[in-house]
Short mmCIF file of C-alpha atoms and ligand atoms in Angstrom, two decimals:
data_model
loop_
_atom_site.label_atom_id
_atom_site.label_comp_id
_atom_site.label_asym_id
_atom_site.label_seq_id
_atom_site.Cartn_x
_atom_site.Cartn_y
_atom_site.Cartn_z
CA MET A 1 0.00 0.00 0.00
CA ILE A 2 1.32 3.44 -0.89
CA LYS A 3 1.30 5.79 2.10
CA ALA A 4 1.85 9.52 2.49
CA VAL A 5 5.57 10.37 2.46
CA THR A 6 7.24 10.53 5.92
CA GLY A 7 6.69 13.92 7.52
CA THR A 8 3.68 14.82 5.35
CA LYS A 9 0.07 14.70 6.46
CA ASP A 10 -3.38 14.64 4.88
CA ILE A 11 -5.71 17.31 6.15
CA LEU A 12 -8.90 15.29 6.31
CA PRO A 13 -12.44 16.70 5.92
CA ALA A 14 -13.02 16.55 9.70
CA ASP A 15 -10.04 18.89 10.25
CA ILE A 16 -10.92 21.38 7.50
CA PRO A 17 -13.33 23.57 9.53
CA LYS A 18 -10.49 24.45 11.94
CA TRP A 19 -8.13 25.27 9.05
CA ARG A 20 -10.80 27.38 7.36
CA TYR A 21 -11.58 29.16 10.61
CA LEU A 22 -7.92 29.97 11.26
CA GLU A 23 -7.36 31.06 7.65
CA SER A 24 -10.34 33.40 7.74
CA LEU A 25 -9.26 34.82 11.11
CA VAL A 26 -5.79 35.48 9.66
CA THR A 27 -7.31 37.12 6.57
CA LYS A 28 -9.59 39.30 8.71
CA ILE A 29 -6.87 40.52 11.07
CA MET A 30 -4.41 41.11 8.20
CA LYS A 31 -7.07 43.23 6.48
CA GLN A 32 -7.57 45.27 9.67
CA PHE A 33 -3.85 46.10 9.53
CA ASN A 34 -4.04 46.73 5.75
CA TYR A 35 -1.83 43.81 4.63
CA LYS A 36 -2.47 42.56 1.07
CA GLU A 37 -2.26 38.87 0.21
CA ILE A 38 0.55 37.55 -1.98
CA ARG A 39 0.97 34.04 -3.46
CA THR A 40 4.32 32.95 -4.84
CA PRO A 41 5.31 29.68 -6.58
CA VAL A 42 5.94 26.56 -4.51
CA PHE A 43 9.49 26.32 -5.91
CA GLU A 44 12.17 28.85 -6.66
CA GLU A 45 15.71 28.84 -7.96
CA THR A 46 17.90 27.32 -5.24
CA ALA A 47 20.23 30.33 -5.23
CA LEU A 48 17.44 32.52 -3.81
CA PHE A 49 17.30 30.57 -0.55
CA ALA A 50 21.03 29.84 -0.39
CA ARG A 51 21.78 33.57 -0.61
CA GLY A 52 18.72 34.80 1.27
CA ILE A 53 18.63 32.48 4.28
CA GLY A 54 22.39 31.87 4.46
CA GLU A 55 24.65 28.97 3.43
CA ALA A 56 25.65 28.20 7.01
CA THR A 57 22.09 27.73 8.32
CA ASP A 58 20.55 24.32 9.02
CA ILE A 59 17.77 25.07 6.54
CA VAL A 60 20.12 25.62 3.60
CA GLY A 61 22.79 23.15 4.73
CA LYS A 62 20.59 20.17 5.58
CA GLU A 63 16.89 20.65 5.09
CA MET A 64 16.04 21.87 1.61
CA TYR A 65 14.23 19.79 -1.00
CA THR A 66 16.51 20.63 -3.91
CA PHE A 67 16.59 18.98 -7.31
CA LEU A 68 17.67 19.58 -10.89
CA ASP A 69 14.77 20.03 -13.26
CA LYS A 70 14.89 18.77 -16.86
CA SER A 71 16.74 21.88 -18.00
CA GLN A 72 19.39 21.25 -15.32
CA THR A 73 18.29 24.27 -13.27
CA SER A 74 18.62 23.71 -9.54
CA VAL A 75 15.26 24.42 -7.92
CA THR A 76 14.09 24.17 -4.30
CA LEU A 77 10.67 23.71 -2.71
CA LYS A 78 10.28 26.82 -0.58
CA PRO A 79 11.40 26.26 3.03
CA GLU A 80 10.10 29.71 4.05
CA MET A 81 8.42 32.71 2.43
CA THR A 82 10.52 35.75 3.28
CA ALA A 83 13.06 35.16 0.51
CA SER A 84 10.27 34.48 -2.01
CA VAL A 85 8.35 37.63 -1.03
CA VAL A 86 11.53 39.68 -1.32
CA ARG A 87 12.28 38.14 -4.74
CA SER A 88 8.78 39.04 -5.91
CA PHE A 89 9.07 42.56 -4.42
CA ILE A 90 12.29 43.16 -6.37
CA GLU A 91 11.10 41.49 -9.58
CA HIS A 92 7.91 43.58 -9.73
CA SER A 93 9.57 46.83 -8.58
CA MET A 94 6.90 47.12 -5.92
CA GLU A 95 8.62 50.05 -4.26
CA LYS A 96 7.94 52.16 -7.37
CA LYS A 97 4.18 51.76 -6.98
CA GLN A 98 4.09 52.13 -3.23
CA SER A 99 6.76 53.19 -0.77
CA LEU A 100 5.59 50.81 1.96
CA ASN A 101 4.40 47.36 0.91
CA LYS A 102 2.54 45.34 3.55
CA LEU A 103 2.07 41.75 2.36
CA PHE A 104 0.70 38.56 3.92
CA TYR A 105 0.56 34.89 2.93
CA ILE A 106 -0.77 31.47 3.85
CA SER A 107 1.20 28.69 2.18
CA PRO A 108 2.78 25.23 2.45
CA MET A 109 6.53 25.07 3.19
CA PHE A 110 9.00 22.21 2.88
CA ARG A 111 11.92 21.29 5.13
CA GLN A 112 13.55 17.87 5.34
CA GLU A 113 13.80 17.80 9.13
CA LYS A 114 13.46 14.78 11.41
CA PRO A 115 9.68 14.47 11.84
CA GLN A 116 8.23 14.57 15.36
CA ALA A 117 5.18 16.08 17.07
CA GLY A 118 4.88 19.61 15.68
CA ARG A 119 7.66 19.09 13.13
CA LEU A 120 6.72 18.09 9.61
CA ARG A 121 8.42 18.01 6.22
CA GLN A 122 5.49 19.71 4.54
CA PHE A 123 3.91 22.20 6.92
CA HIS A 124 1.95 25.41 6.55
CA GLN A 125 2.71 28.95 7.58
CA PHE A 126 0.80 32.17 7.64
CA GLY A 127 2.92 35.26 7.88
CA ALA A 128 3.46 38.85 6.85
CA GLU A 129 6.25 41.08 5.61
CA ALA A 130 6.37 44.90 5.66
CA LEU A 131 8.89 46.22 3.13
CA GLY A 132 9.96 49.85 2.95
CA SER A 133 10.28 51.33 6.43
CA ASN A 134 12.57 51.01 9.43
CA ASN A 135 9.94 52.45 11.78
CA PRO A 136 9.90 50.44 15.05
CA ALA A 137 6.09 50.68 14.90
CA LEU A 138 6.24 48.01 12.20
CA ASP A 139 8.43 45.72 14.35
CA ALA A 140 5.78 46.07 17.05
CA GLU A 141 2.89 45.63 14.60
CA LEU A 142 4.34 42.36 13.29
CA ILE A 143 4.47 40.99 16.84
CA ILE A 144 1.02 42.31 17.78
CA ILE A 145 -0.64 40.69 14.73
CA PRO A 146 0.31 37.06 15.50
CA PHE A 147 -0.25 37.69 19.22
CA TRP A 148 -3.80 38.88 18.53
CA ILE A 149 -4.44 35.94 16.21
CA LEU A 150 -3.25 33.42 18.82
CA LYS A 151 -5.22 35.17 21.58
CA SER A 152 -8.37 35.29 19.41
CA LEU A 153 -8.15 31.52 19.10
CA GLY A 154 -8.37 31.34 22.89
CA LEU A 155 -4.75 30.23 23.47
CA LYS A 156 -3.41 31.08 26.92
CA ASN A 157 -0.10 29.39 27.49
CA LEU A 158 1.90 31.90 25.39
CA THR A 159 5.24 33.66 25.90
CA VAL A 160 6.58 36.36 23.60
CA LYS A 161 10.38 36.26 23.57
CA LEU A 162 12.14 39.32 22.31
CA ASN A 163 15.73 40.10 21.41
CA SER A 164 17.75 42.45 19.25
CA LEU A 165 20.63 41.35 17.05
CA GLY A 166 21.58 44.94 16.25
CA VAL A 167 23.58 45.70 13.12
CA PRO A 168 26.29 43.49 11.53
CA LYS A 169 29.14 45.66 12.79
CA SER A 170 28.32 45.22 16.49
CA ARG A 171 27.46 41.58 15.83
CA GLU A 172 30.89 40.95 14.30
CA ASN A 173 32.56 42.59 17.33
CA TYR A 174 30.47 40.48 19.64
CA LYS A 175 31.26 37.26 17.75
CA LYS A 176 34.95 37.89 18.46
CA VAL A 177 34.20 38.29 22.17
CA LEU A 178 32.09 35.12 22.19
CA LYS A 179 34.79 33.20 20.33
CA GLU A 180 37.33 34.27 22.90
CA PHE A 181 35.03 33.22 25.72
CA LEU A 182 34.38 29.78 24.21
CA GLN A 183 37.90 29.11 22.92
CA SER A 184 39.13 27.46 26.13
CA LYS A 185 35.89 25.49 26.52
CA ILE A 186 35.69 24.10 22.99
CA LYS A 187 36.56 20.55 23.97
CA ASP A 188 33.62 20.45 26.39
CA LEU A 189 31.06 21.54 23.81
CA SER A 190 28.80 19.07 21.97
CA GLU A 191 29.85 17.99 18.49
CA ASP A 192 27.19 20.17 16.87
CA SER A 193 28.29 23.23 18.80
CA ARG A 194 31.94 22.55 17.97
CA LYS A 195 30.97 22.67 14.29
CA ARG A 196 28.97 25.86 14.81
CA PHE A 197 31.94 27.44 16.56
CA ASP A 198 33.53 27.83 13.12
CA THR A 199 30.51 28.16 10.84
CA ASN A 200 27.82 30.07 12.73
CA ILE A 201 28.90 30.74 16.29
CA LEU A 202 25.71 32.55 17.41
CA ARG A 203 23.69 29.41 16.75
CA ILE A 204 25.49 27.67 19.62
CA PHE A 205 22.87 29.40 21.80
CA ASP A 206 20.25 27.20 20.14
CA SER A 207 21.85 24.00 21.42
CA LYS A 208 19.58 21.73 23.46
CA ASP A 209 22.63 20.08 25.05
CA GLU A 210 22.64 20.66 28.83
CA ARG A 211 26.42 20.94 29.09
CA ASP A 212 26.46 23.50 26.28
CA GLN A 213 23.79 25.49 28.07
CA GLN A 214 25.74 25.38 31.30
CA ILE A 215 28.86 26.68 29.56
CA LEU A 216 26.77 29.41 27.92
CA SER A 217 25.15 30.50 31.17
CA ASN A 218 28.11 32.81 31.85
CA ALA A 219 28.69 33.84 28.23
CA PRO A 220 28.76 37.53 27.29
CA LEU A 221 25.51 38.57 25.58
CA LEU A 222 25.02 40.32 22.26
CA LEU A 223 22.56 42.78 23.83
CA GLU A 224 25.46 44.16 25.89
CA TYR A 225 27.41 44.90 22.71
CA LEU A 226 24.75 46.73 20.68
CA ASP A 227 25.40 50.24 19.36
CA ASN A 228 23.28 53.13 20.64
CA ALA A 229 21.06 53.42 17.56
CA SER A 230 20.15 49.72 17.83
CA LEU A 231 19.42 50.04 21.54
CA GLU A 232 17.22 53.05 20.86
CA HIS A 233 15.29 51.16 18.16
CA PHE A 234 14.86 48.22 20.53
CA GLU A 235 13.65 50.49 23.31
CA LYS A 236 10.95 51.97 21.03
CA VAL A 237 9.75 48.49 20.05
CA LYS A 238 9.48 47.54 23.73
CA GLN A 239 7.53 50.72 24.58
CA LEU A 240 5.08 50.12 21.73
CA LEU A 241 4.49 46.54 22.82
CA LEU A 242 3.92 47.66 26.40
CA SER A 243 1.38 50.24 25.30
CA ALA A 244 -0.34 47.58 23.15
CA GLY A 245 -0.66 45.33 26.19
CA VAL A 246 1.51 42.58 24.71
CA PRO A 247 3.54 40.97 27.51
CA PHE A 248 7.07 39.93 26.54
CA GLU A 249 10.28 38.57 27.99
CA ILE A 250 13.70 39.69 26.86
CA ASP A 251 15.67 36.64 25.82
CA ALA A 252 19.21 37.74 25.02
CA LYS A 253 20.01 34.21 23.84
CA LEU A 254 17.28 34.14 21.21
CA VAL A 255 19.17 33.60 17.97
CA ARG A 256 17.02 32.62 15.04
CA GLY A 257 17.82 29.91 12.52
CA LEU A 258 18.00 32.27 9.53
CA ASP A 259 20.89 34.60 8.79
CA TYR A 260 19.04 37.64 7.45
CA TYR A 261 18.03 39.28 10.72
CA THR A 262 19.11 42.70 11.99
CA HIS A 263 17.69 44.47 15.07
CA THR A 264 14.48 42.95 16.46
CA THR A 265 13.97 39.19 16.56
CA PHE A 266 11.14 37.44 18.37
CA GLU A 267 9.35 34.15 18.89
CA ILE A 268 6.00 33.27 20.40
CA ILE A 269 6.29 30.08 22.41
CA SER A 270 3.49 27.78 23.56
CA GLY A 271 3.80 25.86 26.81
CA SER A 272 1.23 23.34 25.57
CA ILE A 273 2.89 21.43 22.73
CA GLY A 274 6.15 19.91 23.94
CA SER A 275 9.63 20.53 22.61
CA GLN A 276 8.74 22.05 19.21
CA SER A 277 7.22 24.95 21.07
CA ALA A 278 7.71 27.95 18.74
CA LEU A 279 4.35 28.87 17.23
CA CYS A 280 5.75 31.88 15.47
CA GLY A 281 9.03 33.62 14.74
CA GLY A 282 10.22 36.69 12.96
CA GLY A 283 12.13 39.90 13.02
CA ARG A 284 13.67 42.72 11.07
CA TYR A 285 15.89 42.18 8.01
CA ASP A 286 17.10 45.57 6.80
CA LEU A 287 19.87 44.19 4.55
CA LEU A 288 18.15 41.27 2.83
CA ILE A 289 16.58 43.14 -0.07
CA LYS A 290 19.90 44.71 -1.03
CA GLU A 291 21.63 41.35 -0.51
CA LEU A 292 19.26 39.89 -3.13
CA ASP A 293 20.15 42.68 -5.60
CA GLY A 294 17.24 44.95 -4.79
CA SER A 295 17.31 48.54 -3.60
CA ASP A 296 18.41 49.49 -0.10
CA THR A 297 15.02 48.77 1.52
CA PRO A 298 14.38 47.75 5.11
CA GLY A 299 11.98 44.93 5.95
CA VAL A 300 10.39 43.18 8.90
CA GLY A 301 8.09 40.18 9.19
CA PHE A 302 6.96 37.02 10.91
CA ALA A 303 5.72 33.53 10.08
CA ALA A 304 3.63 31.17 12.21
CA GLY A 305 3.23 27.38 11.91
CA ILE A 306 -0.41 26.39 11.41
CA GLU A 307 -0.03 22.72 12.44
CA ARG A 308 1.63 23.74 15.71
CA ILE A 309 -1.07 26.33 16.42
CA LEU A 310 -3.83 23.77 15.83
CA LEU A 311 -1.98 21.30 18.06
CA ALA A 312 -1.83 23.93 20.82
CA CYS A 313 -5.57 24.60 20.34
CA GLU A 314 -6.28 20.88 20.67
CA ASN A 315 -4.15 20.52 23.80
CA GLU A 316 -5.66 23.62 25.41
CA LYS A 317 -9.15 22.51 24.32
CA VAL A 318 -9.98 25.79 22.61
CA LEU A 319 -11.36 26.42 19.12
CA SER A 320 -14.33 24.07 19.36
CA LEU A 321 -16.37 24.85 16.30
CA ASN A 322 -20.06 24.15 15.82
CA GLU A 323 -20.62 20.85 14.10
CA GLU A 324 -21.32 21.15 10.42
CA SER A 325 -24.95 20.88 9.41
CA LEU A 326 -27.32 20.77 6.44
CA ASP A 327 -30.36 22.94 5.79
CA LEU A 328 -32.18 20.10 4.07
CA PHE A 329 -32.00 16.39 3.30
CA VAL A 330 -34.24 15.26 0.43
CA VAL A 331 -35.57 11.76 1.21
CA THR A 332 -36.45 9.71 -1.88
CA ILE A 333 -39.28 7.36 -0.95
CA ASP A 334 -39.80 5.78 -4.38
CA GLU A 335 -36.74 4.81 -6.34
CA ASN A 336 -38.38 5.93 -9.59
CA LEU A 337 -38.64 9.50 -8.20
CA TYR A 338 -34.87 9.71 -7.98
CA LYS A 339 -34.76 12.25 -10.84
CA THR A 340 -37.36 14.46 -9.12
CA ALA A 341 -35.43 14.35 -5.83
CA PHE A 342 -32.29 15.26 -7.75
CA GLU A 343 -34.04 18.25 -9.39
CA TYR A 344 -35.53 19.40 -6.07
CA SER A 345 -32.09 19.24 -4.46
CA LEU A 346 -30.66 21.38 -7.26
CA PHE A 347 -33.53 23.86 -6.91
CA PHE A 348 -32.89 24.42 -3.18
CA ARG A 349 -29.11 24.57 -3.71
CA MET A 350 -29.70 27.24 -6.33
CA GLN A 351 -31.54 29.23 -3.66
CA GLY A 352 -28.38 29.03 -1.55
CA LEU A 353 -29.30 26.21 0.85
CA THR A 354 -26.97 23.38 1.88
CA VAL A 355 -28.68 20.24 0.63
CA GLU A 356 -27.96 16.52 0.50
CA MET A 357 -29.93 13.59 -0.90
CA ASP A 358 -29.53 9.82 -1.11
CA TYR A 359 -27.28 8.32 -3.77
CA LEU A 360 -27.18 4.77 -2.39
CA ASN A 361 -30.80 3.58 -2.85
CA ARG A 362 -31.21 3.40 0.90
CA SER A 363 -34.45 2.67 2.75
CA VAL A 364 -36.40 5.65 4.11
CA LYS A 365 -35.27 4.66 7.62
CA ALA A 366 -31.61 4.62 6.58
CA GLN A 367 -32.02 7.97 4.82
CA MET A 368 -33.52 9.45 8.02
CA ARG A 369 -30.56 8.10 10.00
CA GLU A 370 -28.21 9.74 7.51
CA ALA A 371 -30.14 13.06 7.73
CA ASN A 372 -29.73 12.91 11.51
CA LYS A 373 -26.04 12.12 11.26
CA LEU A 374 -25.53 15.09 8.94
CA ASN A 375 -27.42 17.39 11.30
CA ALA A 376 -30.08 18.29 8.76
CA ALA A 377 -32.52 20.95 9.98
CA TYR A 378 -35.30 19.69 7.67
CA VAL A 379 -36.09 16.66 5.55
CA LEU A 380 -38.33 16.73 2.50
CA PHE A 381 -40.11 13.50 1.53
CA VAL A 382 -40.48 12.82 -2.18
CA GLY A 383 -42.81 9.89 -2.92
CA GLY A 384 -45.46 7.79 -1.23
CA GLU A 385 -49.22 8.27 -1.26
CA GLU A 386 -49.05 12.02 -0.68
CA TYR A 387 -46.92 12.44 -3.79
CA ILE A 388 -49.61 10.62 -5.80
CA ARG A 389 -52.07 13.17 -4.30
CA GLY A 390 -49.75 15.93 -5.60
CA GLU A 391 -48.17 16.77 -2.21
CA ILE A 392 -44.77 16.80 -0.56
CA ILE A 393 -44.06 16.79 3.19
CA LEU A 394 -41.42 18.87 4.93
CA LYS A 395 -40.40 17.75 8.41
CA ASN A 396 -38.58 19.84 11.00
CA MET A 397 -35.95 17.51 12.50
CA LYS A 398 -35.85 19.33 15.84
CA GLY A 399 -39.50 19.96 16.64
CA SER A 400 -40.74 17.03 14.52
CA GLU A 401 -43.51 19.24 13.08
CA GLN A 402 -44.64 18.38 9.56
CA PHE A 403 -45.81 20.76 6.85
CA THR A 404 -47.62 19.72 3.71
CA PHE A 405 -47.16 21.58 0.44
CA ARG A 406 -48.30 21.13 -3.16
CA LYS A 407 -45.58 19.69 -5.41
CA THR A 408 -45.58 22.99 -7.30
CA GLU A 409 -44.93 25.07 -4.15
CA LEU A 410 -41.16 24.63 -3.85
CA ASP A 411 -40.75 28.37 -3.23
CA LYS A 412 -43.07 28.09 -0.20
CA VAL A 413 -41.00 25.13 1.07
CA TYR A 414 -37.92 27.33 0.73
CA GLN A 415 -39.60 30.18 2.66
CA LYS A 416 -40.51 27.76 5.46
CA ILE A 417 -36.93 26.45 5.70
CA ILE A 418 -35.33 29.89 5.89
CA SER A 419 -37.90 31.21 8.35
CA GLY A 420 -36.50 28.55 10.74
P1 HAM B 501 10.89 30.04 11.20
O1 HAM B 501 11.13 30.29 12.64
O2 HAM B 501 11.85 29.18 10.48
O3 HAM B 501 10.80 31.46 10.51
O4 HAM B 501 9.44 29.44 11.01
C1 HAM B 501 8.31 30.07 11.52
C2 HAM B 501 7.37 29.06 12.17
O5 HAM B 501 7.07 28.02 11.24
C3 HAM B 501 7.95 28.34 13.37
O6 HAM B 501 7.82 29.11 14.55
C4 HAM B 501 7.07 27.10 13.42
O7 HAM B 501 5.83 27.37 14.06
C5 HAM B 501 6.81 26.82 11.96
N1 HAM B 501 7.69 25.74 11.49
C6 HAM B 501 8.98 25.85 11.08
N2 HAM B 501 9.46 24.64 10.71
C7 HAM B 501 8.46 23.74 10.89
C8 HAM B 501 8.33 22.34 10.67
N3 HAM B 501 9.32 21.59 10.17
N4 HAM B 501 7.14 21.75 10.97
C9 HAM B 501 6.10 22.48 11.44
N5 HAM B 501 6.17 23.82 11.65
C10 HAM B 501 7.33 24.44 11.38
C11 HAM B 501 10.60 31.68 9.19
O8 HAM B 501 10.20 30.84 8.42
C12 HAM B 501 10.82 33.11 8.76
N6 HAM B 501 10.54 33.21 7.32
C13 HAM B 501 9.93 34.05 9.56
C14 HAM B 501 10.07 35.48 9.15
C15 HAM B 501 9.25 36.16 8.32
N7 HAM B 501 11.03 36.29 9.53
C16 HAM B 501 10.84 37.47 8.96
N8 HAM B 501 9.76 37.40 8.20
#
């Protein structure tokens, strides 16, 4: 039997209402903040991600789905959206039409990570990017948006972690200090951290190894090495979050897994879903657009993992949606009236009702059971003696009242159904 590929998941009909609900909540809140939706291709030229996210990151080094297409071009299934949005921004000269572009997306992403609870190889993100301003109000806005979305879902166990990575110059100075600090302790670090010491030293802070964490507990922190302008920017972001009522913790060890960040970085963590606890991450990337051959344009954004959010909702028992229901189930009493039942069903659907009928030649009893199972508000009987008399019977499934109509009075049947 062929099964879904490891790390991928079907989203079955029973799960769809939650996805739809979340997607429409995202769309509504993005609209309130005046973000416009963008959709980019599922794959891009590999160079976009290699240059955008950074060669030394885990995503580019280990996790990308990369292949040569028939014309020998190396393409990659998108592991994240920021690079794609920036590529599209540059390609369509968006800054010429509008000096600030506020964009949002909902899309599948692909990373070949080791699958576990909350970690998939095809997963879905919603997110937003604001391109064209270095105003700290946008850093704050892009934290407030996901926070509001998560709160609107009813989630409680949330922590906003905030940090600033400043500008490359102070970061380079700091890296030297960190290198010096760790130099004598290298042999005690985990193998992964020893590798990162040379390739991407800041990422050592991400290590889950207890010994590494103990060594790092006394390490100098990047926040202490930021220049004044960066500290001022960070201070403004904090003030705006405070006035918006978004609680946050400063986490000076929060380094993100992508290389493009400058200034603000943040994550929103859930205490309800185990080790893969980041529901959302993001930050400012003032150099990325130029790095990808665009103009010198600042940017800031976030992305949130939909599967993780729905897992948190399940574990916190929030987001219980009303069961789906039908307005009407058309019961076919006589098999030879199948065509009439079919036409009636179409008529009521054309009026805008949600209608189902029987396609399996079931008995009237079995059709009634099905109508019950589907939560039909009404059933309409087509057939039997009353049909011979020229009548059809509508039954209210809750109150069990029955209403008799002439076969020709379908519009009256409709009026009855919508009047409740
Ligand atoms: P990221 O932290 O790599 O950031 O991913 C954002 C979110 O996507 C994570 O917090 C997590 O909820 C979800 N996620 C990531 N990997 C997986 C996975 N394998 N399985 C399930 N969920 C996952 C970015 O992608 C940046 N583009 C965010 C950003 C936008 N920064 C600036 N603008």
